[in-house]
XYZ file of C-alpha atoms in Angstrom:
745
model
C 74.409 -40.789 24.774
C 75.214 -38.965 27.876
C 73.381 -39.310 31.180
C 71.966 -35.908 30.434
C 70.782 -36.824 26.949
C 69.239 -40.029 28.200
C 66.977 -37.824 31.039
C 66.031 -35.498 28.147
C 64.677 -38.269 25.810
C 62.923 -40.068 28.962
C 61.234 -36.827 30.046
C 59.958 -36.031 26.116
C 58.418 -39.491 25.804
C 56.901 -39.591 29.412
C 55.470 -35.968 28.409
C 54.414 -37.370 25.050
C 52.468 -40.476 26.777
C 51.041 -38.138 29.234
C 49.062 -36.128 26.586
C 48.236 -39.084 24.701
C 46.579 -40.476 27.729
C 44.934 -37.575 29.503
C 44.355 -35.141 26.410
C 40.400 -34.624 25.869
C 39.343 -36.017 22.337
C 39.472 -33.955 19.575
C 36.152 -32.469 18.525
C 34.936 -32.063 15.131
C 35.566 -28.334 13.776
C 33.114 -25.808 14.165
C 31.228 -24.598 11.210
C 31.996 -21.112 9.999
C 28.562 -19.454 10.286
C 27.495 -16.334 7.647
C 25.066 -14.014 8.634
C 23.373 -11.989 5.900
C 22.054 -8.587 6.563
C 19.112 -7.011 4.001
C 18.402 -3.102 4.509
C 15.223 -1.557 3.954
C 14.461 0.755 0.883
C 11.019 0.137 -0.624
C 11.205 -0.985 -4.063
C 14.755 -0.882 -4.315
C 14.911 -3.623 -2.233
C 14.391 -5.811 -5.068
C 18.242 -5.472 -5.358
C 18.608 -8.077 -2.681
C 17.206 -10.652 -5.044
C 19.921 -10.132 -7.208
C 22.513 -10.432 -4.562
C 21.092 -13.575 -3.286
C 21.305 -15.262 -6.998
C 25.144 -14.692 -6.838
C 25.150 -15.711 -3.273
C 24.024 -19.093 -4.198
C 26.310 -19.254 -7.504
C 29.087 -18.610 -5.427
C 27.940 -21.551 -2.812
C 27.870 -19.302 0.200
C 25.624 -21.015 2.803
C 23.491 -18.438 4.836
C 23.139 -19.292 8.566
C 21.126 -16.407 9.637
C 19.044 -13.309 8.133
C 18.337 -10.185 9.584
C 16.285 -7.659 7.723
C 14.341 -4.360 7.818
C 11.158 -3.382 6.080
C 11.699 -4.702 2.164
C 14.790 -6.558 3.454
C 12.288 -8.094 5.745
C 10.134 -9.349 3.147
C 12.781 -10.588 0.858
C 14.584 -11.973 3.978
C 11.847 -13.769 5.374
C 10.814 -15.305 2.041
C 14.424 -16.544 1.172
C 14.500 -17.900 5.035
C 11.003 -19.942 4.727
C 12.525 -21.905 1.782
C 12.280 -20.157 -1.473
C 15.124 -20.061 -3.967
C 16.807 -16.842 -5.282
C 15.332 -17.703 -8.898
C 12.036 -18.290 -7.457
C 11.886 -15.090 -5.747
C 12.908 -13.483 -9.083
C 9.905 -14.893 -10.668
C 7.833 -14.004 -7.706
C 8.615 -10.598 -7.688
C 8.273 -9.794 -11.496
C 5.032 -11.420 -11.640
C 3.581 -9.558 -8.708
C 1.634 -6.344 -9.295
C 2.550 -4.343 -6.169
C 0.476 -1.423 -7.235
C -2.714 -3.481 -6.912
C -1.620 -5.049 -3.842
C -1.104 -1.546 -2.384
C -4.706 -0.201 -3.414
C -5.973 -3.389 -1.578
C -8.088 -3.503 -4.755
C -10.623 -6.402 -3.653
C -12.138 -8.188 -6.694
C -15.663 -7.606 -7.330
C -16.719 -11.019 -6.751
C -15.916 -10.672 -3.408
C -18.225 -7.783 -2.448
C -21.527 -8.282 -1.162
C -24.352 -8.381 -3.250
C -26.168 -5.931 -1.410
C -23.033 -3.376 -2.390
C -23.138 -4.639 -6.005
C -27.069 -3.798 -6.261
C -26.911 -0.604 -4.171
C -23.392 0.951 -4.128
C -20.561 1.363 -6.757
C -21.896 5.023 -7.326
C -19.763 6.834 -5.108
C -16.531 9.180 -5.997
C -15.314 9.137 -2.332
C -16.179 8.092 1.134
C -15.342 9.460 4.662
C -15.636 7.449 7.908
C -17.123 9.099 10.740
C -16.812 8.625 14.531
C -17.976 11.083 17.221
C -18.846 13.568 14.792
C -15.409 13.654 13.164
C -13.822 12.446 10.089
C -11.799 9.309 10.452
C -8.807 9.392 8.494
C -6.968 6.165 7.593
C -3.537 5.474 9.193
C -2.066 4.928 5.487
C -2.444 4.775 2.017
C -3.410 1.146 2.220
C -4.493 -1.066 4.845
C -2.430 -3.603 3.562
C -4.661 -6.495 3.916
C -3.832 -7.873 0.255
C -0.256 -7.444 1.005
C -0.665 -9.208 4.196
C -2.749 -12.333 2.397
C -0.115 -12.213 -0.571
C 2.667 -12.864 2.168
C 0.635 -15.305 3.713
C 0.324 -17.599 0.731
C 3.893 -17.396 -0.011
C 4.815 -18.244 3.541
C 2.321 -21.149 3.971
C 5.139 -23.629 4.233
C 5.940 -21.966 7.444
C 2.624 -21.403 8.583
C 2.732 -23.620 11.692
C 6.413 -22.437 12.959
C 6.021 -19.790 15.371
C 9.682 -19.940 16.428
C 11.771 -18.169 13.302
C 14.813 -19.735 14.430
C 13.472 -23.087 13.196
C 12.854 -21.910 9.567
C 14.764 -23.448 7.181
C 16.935 -20.489 7.483
C 16.899 -19.006 10.673
C 15.668 -15.210 10.695
C 14.689 -11.939 12.440
C 13.337 -8.463 11.315
C 12.784 -5.257 12.899
C 9.769 -3.167 13.635
C 9.285 0.189 15.320
C 6.519 0.568 18.203
C 4.736 3.831 17.113
C 3.855 4.634 20.482
C 7.207 4.580 21.984
C 9.859 4.480 19.269
C 11.274 1.548 20.421
C 12.865 -0.743 17.943
C 11.568 -4.131 18.438
C 13.019 -7.607 17.270
C 10.299 -9.706 15.482
C 11.571 -13.557 15.751
C 8.620 -15.520 16.722
C 5.004 -15.560 15.966
C 3.090 -15.441 12.509
C 5.790 -15.006 9.884
C 3.816 -13.191 7.182
C 2.470 -10.875 9.906
C 6.106 -10.090 11.081
C 7.558 -9.194 7.639
C 4.350 -7.374 6.777
C 4.980 -5.338 10.152
C 8.335 -4.850 9.305
C 7.573 -3.377 5.734
C 4.702 -0.992 6.794
C 6.155 2.559 5.558
C 4.708 5.257 7.149
C 1.802 6.880 4.918
C 2.011 4.021 2.704
C 0.924 1.006 4.798
C -1.013 1.012 7.926
C 0.985 -0.310 10.881
C -0.477 -3.666 12.511
C -0.911 -4.756 15.895
C 1.314 -7.595 17.353
C 1.364 -8.680 21.181
C -0.509 -5.372 21.723
C 1.916 -3.016 20.205
C 1.484 -1.025 17.202
C 4.045 -1.737 14.888
C 5.282 0.080 11.908
C 8.327 -0.001 9.486
C 11.510 -1.424 10.959
C 13.245 1.038 9.162
C 12.431 3.845 10.828
C 14.756 3.239 13.631
C 16.838 0.257 12.828
C 17.054 -0.321 9.125
C 20.157 -2.209 8.878
C 20.397 -4.769 11.936
C 24.186 -5.923 11.320
C 25.110 -5.630 15.011
C 21.885 -7.771 16.094
C 22.891 -10.183 13.473
C 26.485 -10.337 14.678
C 25.474 -11.140 18.308
C 23.799 -14.326 17.305
C 27.192 -15.844 16.869
C 27.841 -15.024 13.365
C 31.548 -15.469 12.319
C 30.882 -13.077 9.154
C 28.536 -10.810 8.307
C 27.398 -9.998 4.840
C 25.191 -6.593 4.590
C 23.581 -5.546 1.241
C 22.418 -2.031 1.696
C 19.975 -0.012 -0.618
C 19.778 3.088 1.149
C 20.373 6.289 -0.595
C 22.072 9.504 0.492
C 20.196 12.493 1.175
C 18.988 14.658 -1.587
C 20.167 18.170 -2.568
C 17.678 20.821 -2.599
C 17.113 20.792 -6.321
C 16.178 16.861 -6.354
C 13.335 17.214 -3.986
C 10.731 17.514 -6.454
C 7.991 15.298 -5.471
C 6.103 14.554 -2.242
C 7.607 10.873 -2.308
C 11.101 12.335 -2.119
C 10.469 14.905 0.424
C 8.793 11.889 2.807
C 11.752 9.697 2.135
C 14.301 12.334 2.765
C 12.491 13.208 6.203
C 12.671 9.440 7.138
C 16.380 8.997 6.348
C 17.944 11.738 8.767
C 17.726 9.304 11.407
C 17.754 6.064 9.362
C 21.138 6.911 7.426
C 22.437 7.903 10.963
C 21.880 4.822 12.632
C 22.862 2.656 9.859
C 26.480 4.458 9.954
C 27.138 2.937 13.450
C 25.857 -0.289 12.129
C 28.642 -0.778 9.091
C 31.560 -1.828 11.504
C 29.835 -5.077 12.112
C 29.577 -5.766 8.511
C 32.901 -8.055 6.958
C 31.630 -7.540 3.837
C 29.284 -4.902 2.301
C 27.526 -4.854 -0.938
C 25.716 -1.626 -2.038
C 24.027 -1.912 -5.197
C 23.598 1.092 -7.579
C 19.898 2.388 -6.811
C 20.242 6.008 -7.493
C 17.233 7.656 -9.166
C 15.026 5.080 -8.103
C 12.102 5.688 -5.576
C 10.312 3.746 -2.838
C 7.343 2.929 -5.085
C 9.207 2.167 -8.563
C 7.948 -1.535 -8.278
C 7.989 -1.348 -12.262
C 11.383 -1.473 -12.047
C 11.767 -5.320 -10.907
C 14.173 -6.076 -13.755
C 16.644 -3.264 -13.522
C 16.614 -3.058 -9.702
C 17.574 -7.076 -9.520
C 20.026 -6.703 -12.383
C 21.936 -4.193 -10.510
C 21.638 -6.218 -7.224
C 23.427 -8.828 -9.287
C 25.834 -6.880 -10.840
C 27.328 -5.128 -7.257
C 27.467 -8.919 -5.979
C 29.274 -10.261 -8.944
C 31.937 -7.550 -8.414
C 32.677 -9.523 -5.158
C 32.347 -13.146 -6.686
C 35.815 -13.953 -5.993
C 35.806 -12.960 -2.525
C 32.511 -14.831 -1.948
C 33.993 -18.052 -3.468
C 36.910 -17.943 -1.002
C 33.973 -17.562 1.869
C 32.222 -20.799 0.445
C 35.430 -22.469 0.653
C 36.005 -21.611 4.141
C 32.797 -22.824 5.070
C 33.206 -25.982 3.639
C 36.306 -26.910 5.449
C 34.157 -27.416 8.653
C 30.951 -29.172 8.968
C 27.782 -27.598 7.543
C 25.092 -27.306 10.336
C 22.184 -29.907 10.131
C 19.200 -29.274 7.471
C 16.272 -27.884 8.851
C 13.293 -29.587 6.750
C 10.463 -26.842 5.728
C 7.141 -27.749 6.815
C 4.797 -28.710 3.663
C 0.855 -27.632 4.653
C -1.518 -30.226 3.479
C -4.286 -29.144 1.052
C -7.132 -29.043 2.152
C -6.389 -27.429 5.318
C -7.799 -29.000 8.599
C -8.790 -26.920 11.392
C -9.976 -28.674 14.378
C -10.923 -25.583 16.272
C -11.507 -21.859 15.592
C -10.978 -18.866 17.571
C -12.592 -15.581 16.911
C -11.494 -12.596 18.750
C -14.797 -10.646 20.354
C -16.034 -7.768 18.562
C -18.982 -5.756 19.489
C -19.935 -4.885 15.775
C -19.897 -8.776 14.351
C -20.350 -12.180 15.773
C -18.942 -15.381 15.296
C -21.515 -16.692 13.043
C -21.284 -13.410 10.764
C -17.568 -14.017 10.364
C -17.479 -17.645 9.800
C -20.189 -17.557 7.210
C -17.747 -15.641 4.751
C -16.008 -19.017 4.053
C -17.094 -21.333 1.828
C -17.946 -24.980 3.777
C -18.115 -25.448 7.503
C -15.472 -24.160 9.901
C -14.441 -26.166 12.148
C -13.568 -28.530 9.220
C -11.448 -29.127 6.225
C -11.289 -25.979 4.240
C -8.995 -25.817 0.957
C -6.453 -22.854 0.743
C -8.187 -21.066 -2.262
C -11.564 -21.031 0.049
C -9.729 -19.604 2.834
C -8.369 -16.658 1.444
C -11.663 -16.278 -0.536
C -13.365 -15.892 2.805
C -10.588 -13.303 4.198
C -11.206 -11.099 0.971
C -15.115 -11.473 1.246
C -14.650 -10.293 5.015
C -12.452 -7.260 4.048
C -14.677 -6.705 0.964
C -17.312 -6.104 3.262
C -15.653 -2.714 4.095
C -16.470 -3.368 7.558
C -12.803 -4.352 8.722
C -9.560 -2.350 8.762
C -7.418 -5.529 8.920
C -7.955 -9.201 9.375
C -5.131 -10.835 11.363
C -5.130 -14.502 11.113
C -2.692 -17.544 12.454
C -2.205 -20.865 12.334
C -1.617 -22.825 15.614
C -0.588 -26.509 16.190
C -1.745 -27.302 19.844
C 0.168 -29.639 22.123
C -2.370 -32.362 21.463
C -1.451 -32.236 17.921
C -4.868 -30.530 16.747
C -4.575 -27.458 14.564
C -6.252 -24.295 15.455
C -7.283 -21.004 13.400
C -7.179 -17.657 14.971
C -8.996 -15.066 13.507
C -8.813 -11.057 14.784
C -10.804 -8.990 12.596
C -10.203 -5.245 13.322
C -13.215 -3.027 12.972
C -12.697 0.201 10.732
C -12.736 3.104 13.166
C -15.853 4.905 12.454
C -17.172 2.495 9.645
C -20.497 2.283 11.304
C -21.118 5.859 10.324
C -19.950 7.027 6.488
C -20.357 9.914 4.523
C -20.306 9.701 0.708
C -20.835 11.590 -2.151
C -20.756 11.284 -5.870
C -21.386 13.579 -9.058
C -23.090 13.090 -12.434
C -24.092 14.572 -15.566
C -26.336 13.076 -18.395
C -28.744 14.440 -21.093
C -31.681 13.444 -19.203
C -31.158 14.088 -15.593
C -28.731 16.795 -16.496
C -26.403 17.774 -13.625
C -26.565 15.722 -10.315
C -24.906 15.689 -6.739
C -25.109 12.686 -4.792
C -24.857 12.891 -0.828
C -25.184 10.201 0.907
C -25.259 9.002 4.830
C -24.732 5.139 5.769
C -25.182 3.913 9.398
C -24.389 0.321 10.513
C -26.033 -1.790 13.078
C -28.885 0.604 13.326
C -31.516 -1.522 15.265
C -30.359 -4.595 14.184
C -26.948 -6.123 14.294
C -25.424 -6.600 10.587
C -27.583 -4.114 9.324
C -27.260 -1.372 6.744
C -29.135 2.093 6.630
C -28.218 4.160 3.699
C -29.843 7.106 2.559
C -29.392 8.814 -0.840
C -30.267 12.482 -1.723
C -29.729 13.532 -5.278
C -29.383 17.390 -5.755
C -29.628 19.246 -9.041
C -31.859 19.853 -12.030
C -33.900 16.640 -10.994
C -33.962 16.034 -7.030
C -34.453 12.473 -6.220
C -33.780 10.397 -3.146
C -33.300 6.564 -2.417
C -33.496 4.875 0.847
C -32.235 1.312 1.869
C -32.580 -0.455 4.938
C -30.977 -4.015 4.792
C -30.486 -6.646 7.740
C -27.973 -9.570 6.863
C -29.114 -12.694 9.073
C -26.359 -14.893 7.773
C -27.565 -18.368 6.957
C -31.024 -17.326 7.728
C -33.484 -15.504 5.027
C -32.378 -11.619 4.996
C -34.851 -9.004 4.704
C -34.904 -5.336 3.803
C -36.854 -2.257 2.772
C -36.573 0.545 0.362
C -38.051 4.079 -0.738
C -37.505 5.922 -3.700
C -38.538 9.145 -5.567
C -37.785 9.672 -9.080
C -39.184 11.761 -11.794
C -38.229 13.322 -15.187
C -39.620 14.752 -18.327
C -39.365 12.475 -21.345
C -40.264 13.063 -24.819
C -42.840 10.248 -26.018
C -43.374 9.406 -29.561
C -47.133 8.661 -30.662
C -47.120 5.693 -33.152
C -49.625 7.770 -35.064
C -50.072 11.591 -35.157
C -52.738 12.841 -33.443
C -54.998 15.915 -34.385
C -55.753 18.530 -31.717
C -58.888 20.803 -31.489
C -57.174 23.788 -33.433
C -56.380 21.132 -36.204
C -52.835 21.299 -35.740
C -51.188 17.667 -35.283
C -48.425 16.375 -33.295
C -46.351 13.135 -33.255
C -44.138 13.591 -29.886
C -45.588 14.800 -26.424
C -43.520 15.771 -23.519
C -44.620 13.824 -20.684
C -44.091 14.410 -16.635
C -43.143 11.229 -15.184
C -43.211 10.636 -11.321
C -42.307 7.238 -9.570
C -42.647 7.029 -5.631
C -42.161 3.405 -4.459
C -41.914 1.895 -1.014
C -40.987 -1.748 -0.987
C -40.112 -4.673 1.505
C -38.569 -7.727 0.414
C -36.394 -10.789 1.984
C -33.555 -12.592 0.137
C -34.719 -16.305 1.019
C -31.126 -17.249 -0.771
C -28.132 -14.832 -0.981
C -24.828 -15.101 -1.771
C -21.678 -12.797 -2.723
C -23.181 -12.432 -6.383
C -26.758 -13.572 -6.354
C -30.297 -12.983 -4.616
C -33.615 -14.994 -4.919
C -36.369 -13.778 -2.796
C -40.159 -12.198 -2.655
C -41.174 -8.678 -2.204
C -44.465 -6.371 -1.659
C -44.374 -2.905 -3.303
C -46.920 0.091 -2.767
C -46.076 2.807 -5.505
C -47.630 6.180 -6.617
C -47.151 6.516 -10.565
C -47.858 9.350 -12.525
C -47.190 9.725 -16.161
C -49.165 12.617 -17.814
C -48.736 15.579 -20.402
C -50.245 19.083 -20.255
C -49.945 19.231 -24.251
C -53.302 17.981 -24.791
C -56.474 18.753 -23.492
C -60.392 18.156 -23.797
C -61.311 14.361 -24.165
C -57.796 13.241 -25.328
C -56.238 14.365 -22.333
C -58.373 11.863 -20.082
C -57.501 9.081 -22.251
C -55.171 6.198 -21.018
C -51.654 6.634 -21.608
C -52.035 10.061 -21.846
C -53.183 10.996 -18.257
C -52.300 8.280 -15.790
C -51.992 8.597 -12.059
C -52.493 5.873 -9.607
C -51.555 4.039 -6.473
C -50.722 0.406 -6.986
C -49.623 -2.901 -4.966
C -47.321 -5.225 -6.450
C -46.272 -8.742 -5.299
C -43.209 -9.802 -6.868
C -40.490 -12.874 -7.119
C -37.077 -12.084 -8.475
C -33.840 -13.590 -8.993
C -30.576 -11.347 -9.294
C -27.127 -12.488 -10.340
C -23.876 -10.561 -11.103
C -20.429 -11.960 -11.459
C -19.209 -9.410 -13.489
C -15.440 -8.399 -12.783
C -16.279 -4.533 -12.938
C -19.448 -2.663 -13.190
C -18.230 -0.533 -15.852
C -16.120 -1.697 -18.709
C -16.519 -5.216 -17.525
C -13.777 -8.015 -19.127
C -15.706 -11.096 -18.099
C -18.756 -12.160 -15.992
C -22.521 -12.095 -16.353
C -25.456 -10.207 -15.048
C -29.239 -11.472 -14.675
C -32.225 -9.891 -13.446
C -35.492 -12.011 -13.515
C -39.010 -10.599 -12.078
C -42.406 -12.004 -12.009
C -45.092 -9.559 -11.083
C -48.459 -9.425 -10.081
C -49.916 -5.748 -9.986
C -53.119 -4.633 -8.373
C -54.519 -1.006 -9.189
C -55.572 0.065 -5.681
C -56.567 3.484 -6.881
C -56.872 5.349 -10.017
C -56.954 8.892 -10.019
C -56.668 9.321 -13.735
C -56.891 6.925 -16.789
C -58.545 3.892 -17.458
C -61.029 3.952 -14.594
C -62.046 0.118 -15.854
C -58.950 -1.384 -14.637
C -59.552 -0.565 -10.891
C -59.714 -3.921 -8.771
C -58.307 -6.032 -11.930
C -55.034 -7.611 -11.864
C -52.112 -6.987 -14.298
C -49.230 -9.698 -14.692
C -45.395 -8.893 -15.689
C -42.655 -11.068 -16.459
C -39.503 -9.515 -17.403
C -35.904 -10.889 -18.092
C -32.557 -8.985 -18.584
C -29.218 -10.794 -19.319
C -25.850 -9.398 -20.342
C -23.086 -11.644 -20.945
C -19.211 -10.232 -21.268
C -16.185 -12.258 -22.400
C -12.355 -11.065 -23.071
C -11.644 -11.617 -26.548
C -7.966 -10.902 -26.048
C -5.709 -8.694 -24.095
C -7.476 -5.534 -24.833
C -10.561 -6.889 -26.514
C -13.827 -7.450 -25.147
C -17.322 -8.881 -26.529
C -20.575 -8.639 -24.907
C -24.189 -9.790 -25.633
C -27.368 -8.445 -23.910
C -30.806 -9.473 -24.168
C -34.055 -8.240 -22.530
C -37.356 -10.063 -22.804
C -40.729 -9.165 -21.497
C -44.733 -9.219 -21.286
C -47.128 -7.230 -19.475
C -50.675 -8.920 -19.728
C -54.330 -8.683 -18.074
C -55.120 -5.165 -16.950
C -52.241 -3.119 -18.586
C -50.685 -1.580 -15.267
C -49.043 1.596 -16.704
C -45.782 1.285 -14.379
C -44.611 -1.555 -16.047
C -44.999 -1.134 -19.303
C -42.040 -1.227 -21.493
C -40.378 2.206 -22.351
C -37.366 1.848 -24.689
C -34.491 4.503 -25.634
C -31.369 6.292 -24.474
C -28.327 4.989 -22.728
C -29.533 5.599 -19.351
C -28.236 3.310 -16.706
C -30.211 4.638 -13.851
C -33.138 2.142 -14.947
C -36.135 1.332 -12.765
C -39.370 -0.361 -13.420
C -39.248 -1.464 -17.231
C -37.150 1.323 -18.699
C -34.776 -0.275 -21.347
C -31.800 1.358 -23.082
C -31.701 1.654 -26.833
C -29.174 3.653 -28.532
C -30.611 5.946 -31.650
C -33.956 6.864 -29.548
C -34.151 9.034 -26.686
C -35.317 8.081 -23.243
C -38.508 6.204 -23.389
C -39.081 7.455 -26.791
C -41.107 4.457 -27.687
C -43.555 2.158 -25.341
C -45.542 -1.350 -25.248
C -46.830 -4.097 -23.747
C -43.950 -6.486 -24.863
C -40.281 -6.147 -25.863
C -37.816 -8.692 -27.101
C -34.287 -6.886 -27.586
C -30.544 -7.861 -27.951
C -27.316 -5.891 -28.326
C -23.824 -7.214 -29.360
C -20.923 -5.098 -28.893
C -16.865 -4.999 -29.277
C -15.037 -3.167 -26.983
C -11.166 -2.212 -27.807
C -9.164 -0.724 -24.692
C -6.431 1.376 -25.711
C -3.942 3.354 -23.659
C -4.601 2.461 -20.334
C -8.079 3.721 -19.503
C -9.703 4.661 -22.948
C -12.452 2.403 -24.634
C -13.896 2.479 -27.923
C -16.876 0.405 -28.558
C -19.247 -0.670 -31.407
C -22.764 -1.999 -31.046
C -25.560 -3.319 -32.869
C -29.126 -3.534 -31.723
C -32.623 -4.849 -32.639
C -35.595 -4.506 -30.769
C -39.447 -5.971 -31.580
C -41.787 -4.243 -29.583
C -45.513 -4.526 -29.138
C -47.288 -0.845 -29.215
C -49.486 -0.416 -26.538
C -51.837 1.541 -28.401
C -52.909 -0.580 -31.067
C -51.146 -3.783 -30.378
C -48.849 -3.645 -33.390
C -45.523 -5.098 -33.701
C -43.093 -2.695 -34.324
C -39.117 -3.427 -35.221
C -36.472 -1.042 -34.539
C -32.752 -1.423 -35.221
C -29.670 0.463 -34.602
C -26.057 0.954 -34.651
C -23.841 2.731 -31.974
C -20.313 4.041 -31.532
C -18.861 5.200 -28.111
C -15.645 6.535 -26.770
C -15.285 6.201 -22.954
C -12.583 7.129 -20.098
C -12.575 5.375 -17.038
C -11.999 7.997 -14.171
C -12.149 8.335 -10.382
C -15.365 10.189 -10.627
C -16.883 7.300 -12.836
C -17.043 6.685 -16.742
C -16.978 9.651 -19.170
C -18.749 8.502 -22.447
C -19.776 10.116 -25.549
C -22.004 7.935 -27.818
C -23.776 8.160 -31.014
C -26.660 5.831 -31.972
C -28.517 5.814 -35.655
C -31.762 3.742 -35.748
C -34.538 3.401 -38.378
C -36.453 5.966 -36.235
C -33.620 8.571 -36.322
C -30.252 9.371 -34.568
C -29.298 10.795 -31.022
C -26.112 11.934 -29.566
C -25.602 10.906 -25.823
C -23.096 12.096 -23.094
C -22.527 11.162 -19.806
C -20.193 11.838 -16.754
C -19.595 10.005 -13.450
C -21.361 7.059 -11.843
C -25.069 6.404 -12.712
C -27.166 7.174 -9.914
């Protein structure tokens, strides 16, 4: 070995020794981070779920998700811990149409609205003399509630980077047009804001900004995802190109086209930041085609499966490096424990008014179901445009509930209207003005003017005092002409005989009452009433005309106790629930202008019970059973005699419907009746009903008992103006046709 060779060997060994001693320790390989970007697109975003299913099948680990609009909703739910198969099931079973319509269950509406509302075809808010228009077709309350339930495992996680999969979404500040990144706060509210498509869902307020759909300005946030340190970005884009002139055939397509001009241009700028792009075929589907979930999910799956080999290679590359640590998801306890409750200040409501809507005591323990029941009850009152709520874990380990109800602009003053026609009251137009917080906080003042062939009015004033006894007053005027069947024909002075008379009926009542106990579906209380009552006919003269029951005019004082309950799921064409009304009355004739003079100053007594039970017997079949029973004794106070007949649901005093008879055709001092019916729904809003009825009536004239039975068949159509019904009834006293259109009032 030469000297030169020896020197080179020595230097080589020395170099190796140097690097062995002084070189830094070898670090673990860095994980290969994969980001996922999900675009907006309304219902077309359901295709994202199909893509997620294939990503899981390929074994790709998602390290960050960025989304906009529907992409934010799907991505946020996936980031909170739901698997793709679970999201598939959730979306297929969710009735988005019902959520977008904010259809509040009837059980959540206040008992005052059940008893006095549900008769208006449309309603408008009025503020400063101007009509207040909504910010969107839907307030989005039920959408938010649904998302809140689904993200309950992340309820106390206010940093979205700490979710099982880190996440962010985009929203648009409607004041400045600025694109906002939401990566902290309430996850459900963030994805609700990002999905607030203009015109469809109203924008929401977050950190004093009014935020709408993230897709307006940034519908495909690939650059923002890449800049979070992602080595590889998968983009899933469900945007469509612009429609041609002949393809614009609907308002939805036109609005979508207008919104797509800037959206598509911005998304083109984002495409270079994607290392893989998946574009499901969503041609022909609109923003609201939620019923096509099956097809859209399948198309997303098909598009991703075309890249399955590359996705498996990506998963293998990820496995060659150490995976990131797993972040455990929070599983909330049930019932929830709230150590404190914060309620944002509002001039139109108080803290106690808000909290009394929740079953149980707050602060305290509250089951999840009871919490959402309280939110629905608050929104169901109609006074609030949106109820924001957040769950906070304080630094001392206690849990706080924050409630921020946003009052509906102009809700304190409303104008409402309705239309109706029936055989007795003929054509009617209902005009209503309602004012809230008039005189007392939490009060309702409402005046109905009913114009048409029979002028009438109803006035209500009600004060809700929370846990204390409520009180209210009402005034009404009602009159009509009714054909009354006489139990026996009478002979007139000209020797002619008649068995039916046309009576002029008038009822003018003024009542004051208190609800000692009240809930969303029941009320128990006391009332006092001053009533002017007239029931007379001009068809008879002489001594007959002065006889009781032929010419009655008087002023009556009534004291009553009552119990009312209504748990039906709907007022018209109900599927389940019951309705009960029980009255006990003491009647004092204060002034008799004509009729039975001997009854002046003597008391009459009345007990009256009405019940209706409804049960679903199948998907389209419903059964119902109703019963009425009552008795009038002592001095026979005319206002509370029983009048039987007709199908009129605008009932007062003791008027009772009975098919096969015209309105108030028969009268008596005691009644027991029952009706059983079967109702079949066909198509979507069409109903066919068959009924059988029997009644036992104690006649007022001779104290005889009379048995009436009947059968009926009815076709009904449920419309935006109310029910349209055509009914025929046949009784042992004859037959009658009935027709009515619109809500009863």
